[in-house]
Amino acid sequence: MPREQLEKTGVTVRDAGPGDAVSGVRPSWVVLPETVEEVSSVLRACAEHDLAVVPVGGGTKLHWGRPPERCDVLLDLCCLNEVLEHAAGDLVVRTQAGVTMGALAAALAEKGQELALDTAPDATVGGTLATATAGPRAFRYGTARDLLIGITVVLADGTVARSGGKVVKNVAGYDLGKLFTGSYGTLGVIAEATFRLHPLPADSRWVVAEVEPSRLREVAAALAASQAEPSAVEVDRPDPEGPVTLAVLVEGTAAEPRALVLREIIGAGEVAGEPPSWWGVIPQDEVLVEVRFLPSVLDGVLDAAREAGFRLRGSPVSGRLHLTPAGDAGAETLARLRERTGRMTVLATQREDVDRWGEVSALPLMRRVKERFDPGRTLSPGRFLGGI
């Protein structure tokens, strides 16, 4: 019996319940490894018995991506929750994948440092990498791919692969880290990650103002080019027909006077020491769309979202917005929205007739990569674009 084979690995196994379902697909068992070696043993056993595996961290984005074609084992990484090494002098941290972003932030703050990814505190390191989540300060510090300098993954056959290192100058295996970031658990299980860090800013200010949509592109471009050097520029429009709230973050020395300079650029607004409540929060909805675009075409994206009846939130200067429908969002509505916005991903939806990714020119190459890393298709089968 497969469960007996799983238990022979010495890893904790329990029967799955309704709360363990992945996009409606319920696994048979939940396995809770505590070390990289145990993850390896579990994947080796699953490969030998053709058991499909879906890894999970905090579960905050488990509904993103397509439902798996099958899911026999839910690999819960919650017990891989240690910060393994914090080389404060080198501004580097090595951590297990099950560490939550909130716990990691607290540990780093004790040394006056941070990982500038701005994700939900209950999300895990592994889940943040697997979904390539980007927060507001990606405008200044980059995305998870940019901050990741080393990674340990376990492949479908149980092989443990490592690349990169804890020294920022060591770029060996850097492409492997890039490959696994945003792979939705379809190539292997992320077990450990090493990141470069930044000092905690000495001070922070937010400028918050209401801006007419017709002015937003011009204002956002001026803010991005300003010598006041904002760390992030975010917008929120909870009503598709309403105005846009603009929030700009300034960090570091002379934050207050620099914030005042940015307020002059906007022409309105208040300077505050705390962010607005929506800052950095990815909307939770049955339908969630992410649009990537050149900032120069922001006007067209805003118009398309308004006409389709979508609320929006995100960064006009990084060219990244999350959209949620104010009403019904069928396949035709989403298709028209994609035609007008370009690079659009439907991160979450319960509709099976929706094309989540659209046309992707690199799909043949991605299929070959999947075949190379997971020839038996036991890792999150069907979760990623093209049914990978």
Coordinates of C-alpha atoms in Angstrom, one line a residue:
M1 CA 0.0 0.0 0.0
P2 CA 1.3 3.5 -0.8
R3 CA 0.7 4.8 2.7
E4 CA 2.8 2.1 4.1
Q5 CA 5.6 3.0 1.8
L6 CA 5.3 6.6 2.8
E7 CA 5.4 5.7 6.5
K8 CA 8.6 3.6 5.9
T9 CA 10.4 6.9 5.2
G10 CA 9.9 7.8 8.9
V11 CA 8.1 11.0 8.0
T12 CA 4.8 11.9 9.7
V13 CA 1.8 10.9 7.5
R14 CA -1.9 11.6 8.1
D15 CA -5.0 11.2 6.1
A16 CA -6.1 14.3 4.2
G17 CA -9.3 16.1 5.0
P18 CA -11.5 18.6 3.1
G19 CA -9.3 21.5 4.2
D20 CA -6.3 20.0 2.4
A21 CA -7.8 20.3 -1.1
V22 CA -5.8 22.0 -3.8
S23 CA -8.2 24.0 -5.9
G24 CA -10.9 21.4 -5.2
V25 CA -8.7 18.4 -5.7
R26 CA -8.4 16.5 -2.4
P27 CA -5.2 14.5 -1.8
S28 CA -5.2 11.1 -0.1
W29 CA -2.4 11.9 2.4
V30 CA -0.6 14.8 4.0
V31 CA 3.1 14.3 4.7
L32 CA 5.1 16.5 7.0
P33 CA 8.9 16.2 6.6
E34 CA 11.2 18.0 9.0
T35 CA 14.5 17.9 7.1
V36 CA 15.7 18.2 3.5
E37 CA 16.6 14.5 3.7
E38 CA 13.1 13.6 4.7
V39 CA 11.7 15.6 1.7
S40 CA 14.1 13.6 -0.5
S41 CA 12.9 10.2 1.0
V42 CA 9.3 11.1 0.5
L43 CA 9.7 12.2 -3.1
R44 CA 11.8 9.1 -3.9
A45 CA 8.9 6.9 -2.5
C46 CA 6.3 8.9 -4.4
A47 CA 8.3 8.5 -7.7
E48 CA 8.6 4.7 -7.1
H49 CA 4.8 4.3 -6.7
D50 CA 3.7 7.0 -9.2
L51 CA 2.1 9.2 -6.5
A52 CA 1.5 12.8 -7.5
V53 CA 2.8 15.4 -5.1
V54 CA 1.8 19.0 -4.5
P55 CA 4.0 21.0 -2.1
V56 CA 2.4 23.6 0.2
G57 CA 3.8 26.2 2.6
G58 CA 1.4 28.7 4.2
G59 CA -1.3 27.8 1.8
T60 CA -2.1 31.5 1.1
K61 CA -1.8 31.1 -2.7
L62 CA -2.6 27.4 -3.0
H63 CA -5.6 28.4 -5.1
W64 CA -3.4 30.1 -7.7
G65 CA -2.7 28.2 -10.8
R66 CA -4.7 25.4 -12.4
P67 CA -6.1 22.6 -10.3
P68 CA -3.7 19.6 -10.4
E69 CA -4.6 16.8 -12.7
R70 CA -4.1 14.5 -9.7
C71 CA -2.9 14.9 -6.1
D72 CA -2.1 11.9 -4.0
V73 CA 0.2 13.5 -1.5
L74 CA 0.2 17.1 -0.1
L75 CA 3.8 17.8 1.0
D76 CA 3.4 20.2 3.9
L77 CA 6.7 22.1 4.6
C78 CA 5.5 23.8 7.7
C79 CA 8.1 21.9 9.8
L80 CA 11.0 23.2 7.8
N81 CA 10.8 26.4 9.7
E82 CA 14.3 27.3 10.8
V83 CA 16.4 30.3 9.9
L84 CA 19.6 28.4 9.3
E85 CA 22.1 31.2 9.2
H86 CA 22.1 34.9 9.3
A87 CA 25.5 36.4 8.2
A88 CA 24.7 39.9 9.2
G89 CA 28.1 41.2 8.2
D90 CA 27.6 40.0 4.7
L91 CA 23.9 41.0 4.5
V92 CA 22.9 37.4 3.7
V93 CA 20.4 34.9 5.2
R94 CA 19.9 31.2 4.6
T95 CA 16.5 29.9 5.6
Q96 CA 14.3 26.8 5.2
A97 CA 11.4 27.0 2.9
G98 CA 8.7 26.7 5.6
V99 CA 9.7 29.8 7.5
T100 CA 7.0 32.4 7.3
M101 CA 7.9 35.8 6.0
G102 CA 6.7 37.4 9.2
A103 CA 9.0 35.1 11.3
L104 CA 11.9 35.8 9.0
A105 CA 11.3 39.6 9.2
A106 CA 11.3 39.4 13.0
A107 CA 14.5 37.5 13.1
L108 CA 16.3 39.8 10.7
A109 CA 15.0 43.0 12.4
E110 CA 16.9 42.0 15.6
K111 CA 20.1 42.8 13.6
G112 CA 18.6 45.8 11.9
Q113 CA 18.1 44.1 8.5
E114 CA 15.3 43.0 6.2
L115 CA 14.4 41.0 3.2
A116 CA 12.7 43.6 1.0
L117 CA 10.0 41.5 -0.5
D118 CA 6.9 42.9 1.2
T119 CA 4.8 39.7 1.1
A120 CA 2.0 38.6 3.5
P121 CA 3.5 37.7 7.0
D122 CA 1.8 34.2 6.9
A123 CA 3.2 33.4 3.5
T124 CA 6.3 31.1 3.5
V125 CA 9.7 31.6 1.9
G126 CA 9.1 28.6 -0.4
G127 CA 5.6 29.7 -1.4
T128 CA 6.8 33.2 -2.1
L129 CA 9.4 31.9 -4.4
A130 CA 7.2 29.3 -6.1
T131 CA 4.6 31.9 -7.0
A132 CA 7.2 34.7 -7.7
T133 CA 5.3 37.1 -5.6
A134 CA 6.4 40.8 -5.9
G135 CA 5.6 43.5 -3.4
P136 CA 5.5 47.3 -3.6
R137 CA 9.3 47.8 -3.1
A138 CA 10.2 45.6 -6.1
F139 CA 10.4 49.0 -7.8
R140 CA 13.6 49.8 -5.9
Y141 CA 14.9 46.4 -4.6
G142 CA 13.8 44.0 -7.3
T143 CA 11.7 40.8 -7.1
A144 CA 12.4 37.5 -5.4
R145 CA 14.5 36.4 -8.4
D146 CA 16.7 39.4 -7.9
L147 CA 17.2 38.9 -4.2
L148 CA 17.7 35.1 -4.3
I149 CA 21.4 34.2 -4.4
G150 CA 21.2 30.5 -3.5
I151 CA 18.7 27.7 -3.5
T152 CA 18.4 24.0 -2.4
V153 CA 15.7 22.0 -4.2
V154 CA 14.6 18.4 -4.1
L155 CA 13.8 16.9 -7.5
A156 CA 11.1 14.4 -8.4
D157 CA 13.4 11.4 -7.9
G158 CA 14.6 12.6 -4.5
T159 CA 17.8 14.1 -5.8
V160 CA 18.9 17.1 -3.7
A161 CA 20.3 19.9 -5.9
R162 CA 22.0 23.1 -4.6
S163 CA 23.2 26.2 -6.5
G164 CA 24.5 29.5 -5.5
G165 CA 25.9 30.3 -2.1
K166 CA 25.8 32.6 0.9
V167 CA 28.3 35.1 -0.6
V168 CA 26.6 37.6 -2.9
K169 CA 29.5 37.4 -5.4
N170 CA 29.0 33.7 -5.8
V171 CA 26.7 33.4 -8.8
A172 CA 27.2 29.7 -9.5
G173 CA 23.9 28.1 -10.3
Y174 CA 22.1 31.4 -10.4
D175 CA 20.0 30.3 -13.3
L176 CA 18.6 27.3 -11.2
G177 CA 17.3 29.8 -8.7
K178 CA 15.6 31.8 -11.5
L179 CA 14.2 28.6 -13.0
F180 CA 12.5 27.5 -9.8
T181 CA 11.1 30.9 -8.9
G182 CA 7.7 31.1 -10.3
S183 CA 7.5 27.4 -11.2
Y184 CA 4.5 26.6 -9.0
G185 CA 6.0 23.5 -7.6
T186 CA 6.1 21.8 -11.0
L187 CA 9.9 21.3 -11.3
G188 CA 10.9 20.3 -7.7
V189 CA 10.4 21.2 -4.1
I190 CA 12.2 24.3 -2.8
A191 CA 13.7 23.3 0.5
E192 CA 16.1 26.2 1.4
A193 CA 16.9 29.6 0.1
T194 CA 19.6 32.2 0.5
F195 CA 18.9 35.9 0.0
R196 CA 20.8 39.1 0.0
L197 CA 19.5 41.6 2.6
H198 CA 19.2 45.3 3.1
P199 CA 19.6 47.4 6.3
L200 CA 16.3 48.5 7.8
P201 CA 15.6 52.1 6.7
A202 CA 16.2 54.8 9.3
D203 CA 12.9 56.4 8.6
S204 CA 9.9 56.0 6.3
R205 CA 7.1 58.3 5.1
W206 CA 4.1 57.7 2.8
V207 CA 2.5 60.3 0.7
V208 CA -1.2 59.4 0.0
A209 CA -3.3 61.4 -2.4
E210 CA -6.4 61.0 -4.6
V211 CA -5.5 61.3 -8.3
E212 CA -7.7 61.5 -11.4
P213 CA -7.0 58.5 -13.6
S214 CA -6.3 60.8 -16.6
R215 CA -3.3 62.3 -14.7
L216 CA -1.9 59.1 -13.2
R217 CA 0.5 58.1 -16.0
E218 CA 2.1 61.6 -16.0
V219 CA 2.3 61.8 -12.2
A220 CA 3.7 58.2 -11.9
A221 CA 6.4 58.9 -14.5
A222 CA 7.4 62.1 -12.7
L223 CA 7.6 60.3 -9.3
A224 CA 9.7 57.5 -10.8
A225 CA 12.2 60.0 -12.2
S226 CA 12.3 62.2 -9.1
Q227 CA 15.6 62.7 -7.3
A228 CA 13.7 62.2 -4.1
E229 CA 14.0 58.5 -4.9
P230 CA 10.8 56.8 -3.8
S231 CA 11.1 53.1 -2.9
A232 CA 7.6 52.3 -4.1
V233 CA 4.6 53.9 -5.9
E234 CA 1.3 52.0 -5.5
V235 CA -2.3 52.7 -6.5
D236 CA -5.7 51.4 -5.4
R237 CA -9.0 51.8 -7.2
P238 CA -11.8 49.9 -5.3
D239 CA -14.5 51.3 -7.6
P240 CA -13.9 50.7 -11.3
E241 CA -15.6 54.0 -12.1
G242 CA -14.0 55.9 -9.2
P243 CA -10.9 57.9 -8.5
V244 CA -7.5 56.4 -7.9
T245 CA -5.7 56.5 -4.5
L246 CA -2.0 57.0 -5.0
A247 CA 0.5 56.1 -2.2
V248 CA 4.3 56.8 -2.5
L249 CA 6.9 55.4 0.0
V250 CA 10.1 57.3 0.8
E251 CA 12.7 55.5 3.0
G252 CA 16.0 56.4 4.7
T253 CA 17.6 59.7 5.6
A254 CA 15.6 63.0 5.2
A255 CA 12.4 61.0 4.6
E256 CA 10.1 63.8 5.6
P257 CA 11.5 66.5 3.3
R258 CA 11.8 64.1 0.4
A259 CA 8.1 63.1 1.0
L260 CA 7.2 66.8 0.8
V261 CA 9.0 67.1 -2.6
L262 CA 6.9 64.1 -3.9
R263 CA 3.8 65.7 -2.6
E264 CA 4.6 68.8 -4.7
I265 CA 4.9 66.6 -7.7
I266 CA 1.5 65.0 -7.1
G267 CA 0.0 68.4 -6.3
A268 CA -2.0 67.1 -3.3
G269 CA -1.9 64.6 -0.5
E270 CA -1.0 63.9 3.1
V271 CA 2.3 62.8 4.5
A272 CA 2.0 59.9 7.0
G273 CA 4.3 57.7 9.1
E274 CA 2.2 54.6 8.3
P275 CA 1.0 53.1 5.0
P276 CA -2.6 52.9 4.0
S277 CA -4.4 49.8 5.0
W278 CA -4.4 48.3 1.5
W279 CA -0.6 48.8 1.0
G280 CA 1.1 45.6 -0.3
V281 CA -2.1 43.5 0.2
I282 CA -2.9 41.3 -2.7
P283 CA -6.7 41.3 -3.2
Q284 CA -8.5 38.1 -2.2
D285 CA -11.2 37.2 -4.6
E286 CA -12.5 34.1 -6.5
V287 CA -11.1 35.8 -9.6
L288 CA -7.7 37.4 -9.4
V289 CA -5.9 38.8 -12.5
E290 CA -2.3 40.0 -12.8
V291 CA -1.4 42.4 -15.6
R292 CA 2.2 43.2 -16.5
F293 CA 2.8 46.2 -18.9
L294 CA 5.1 49.0 -19.9
P295 CA 4.4 52.0 -17.7
S296 CA 4.0 54.1 -20.9
V297 CA 0.7 52.2 -21.7
L298 CA -0.8 52.7 -18.3
D299 CA -3.7 54.8 -19.6
G300 CA -4.8 51.9 -21.8
V301 CA -4.7 49.4 -18.9
L302 CA -6.7 51.7 -16.7
D303 CA -9.3 52.2 -19.4
A304 CA -9.6 48.5 -20.1
A305 CA -10.0 47.7 -16.4
R306 CA -12.7 50.3 -16.0
E307 CA -14.6 49.2 -19.0
A308 CA -14.5 45.6 -18.0
G309 CA -15.6 46.5 -14.4
F310 CA -12.5 45.5 -12.6
R311 CA -11.1 47.0 -9.4
L312 CA -7.3 47.3 -9.4
R313 CA -4.3 47.6 -7.1
G314 CA -0.5 47.6 -7.7
S315 CA 2.4 49.5 -9.1
P316 CA 2.1 51.9 -12.1
V317 CA 5.9 52.4 -12.1
S318 CA 6.8 48.7 -12.1
G319 CA 4.1 47.9 -14.6
R320 CA 2.2 45.4 -12.4
L321 CA -1.4 45.5 -11.3
H322 CA -3.8 43.0 -9.7
L323 CA -7.4 43.2 -10.9
T324 CA -10.6 41.8 -9.3
P325 CA -14.0 42.0 -10.9
A326 CA -16.7 44.2 -9.3
G327 CA -19.3 41.9 -10.9
D328 CA -19.3 38.7 -13.0
A329 CA -16.2 37.9 -14.9
G330 CA -16.8 35.2 -17.5
A331 CA -14.3 33.8 -20.0
E332 CA -15.3 36.3 -22.7
T333 CA -14.8 39.3 -20.4
L334 CA -11.4 38.0 -19.4
A335 CA -10.4 37.3 -23.0
R336 CA -11.3 40.9 -24.0
L337 CA -9.4 42.2 -21.1
R338 CA -6.3 40.2 -22.2
E339 CA -6.6 41.6 -25.7
R340 CA -6.5 45.1 -24.4
T341 CA -3.8 44.7 -21.7
G342 CA -1.3 42.3 -23.2
R343 CA 0.5 40.2 -20.7
M344 CA -2.2 39.0 -18.4
T345 CA -2.4 36.0 -16.0
V346 CA -5.5 34.8 -14.3
L347 CA -4.0 33.8 -11.0
A348 CA -7.2 32.5 -9.5
T349 CA -10.5 31.4 -10.9
Q350 CA -13.0 28.6 -10.4
R351 CA -14.0 28.6 -14.0
E352 CA -12.6 25.8 -16.1
D353 CA -13.2 27.6 -19.4
V354 CA -10.8 30.4 -18.7
D355 CA -7.5 30.6 -20.4
R356 CA -5.2 31.5 -17.5
W357 CA -2.0 32.4 -19.3
G358 CA -2.8 33.1 -22.9
E359 CA -0.2 32.5 -25.6
V360 CA 3.3 32.0 -24.3
S361 CA 6.1 31.8 -26.9
A362 CA 8.4 30.0 -24.6
L363 CA 6.0 27.1 -23.9
P364 CA 7.9 24.5 -26.0
L365 CA 11.1 25.2 -24.1
M366 CA 9.2 25.1 -20.8
R367 CA 7.8 21.7 -21.7
R368 CA 11.3 20.4 -22.3
V369 CA 12.5 21.7 -18.9
K370 CA 9.6 20.0 -17.3
E371 CA 10.5 16.7 -19.1
R372 CA 14.1 17.1 -17.9
F373 CA 13.3 17.7 -14.2
D374 CA 10.1 15.7 -13.8
P375 CA 9.8 13.1 -16.6
G376 CA 7.2 11.1 -14.7
R377 CA 5.0 14.2 -14.1
T378 CA 4.5 13.5 -10.4
L379 CA 5.1 17.1 -9.2
S380 CA 2.1 19.4 -9.3
P381 CA 1.0 17.9 -12.7
G382 CA -1.0 20.3 -14.7
R383 CA -0.7 23.3 -12.3
F384 CA 1.3 25.5 -14.6
L385 CA 0.8 27.1 -18.0
G386 CA 0.2 24.7 -20.9
G387 CA -0.8 22.0 -18.4
I388 CA 2.8 21.5 -17.4

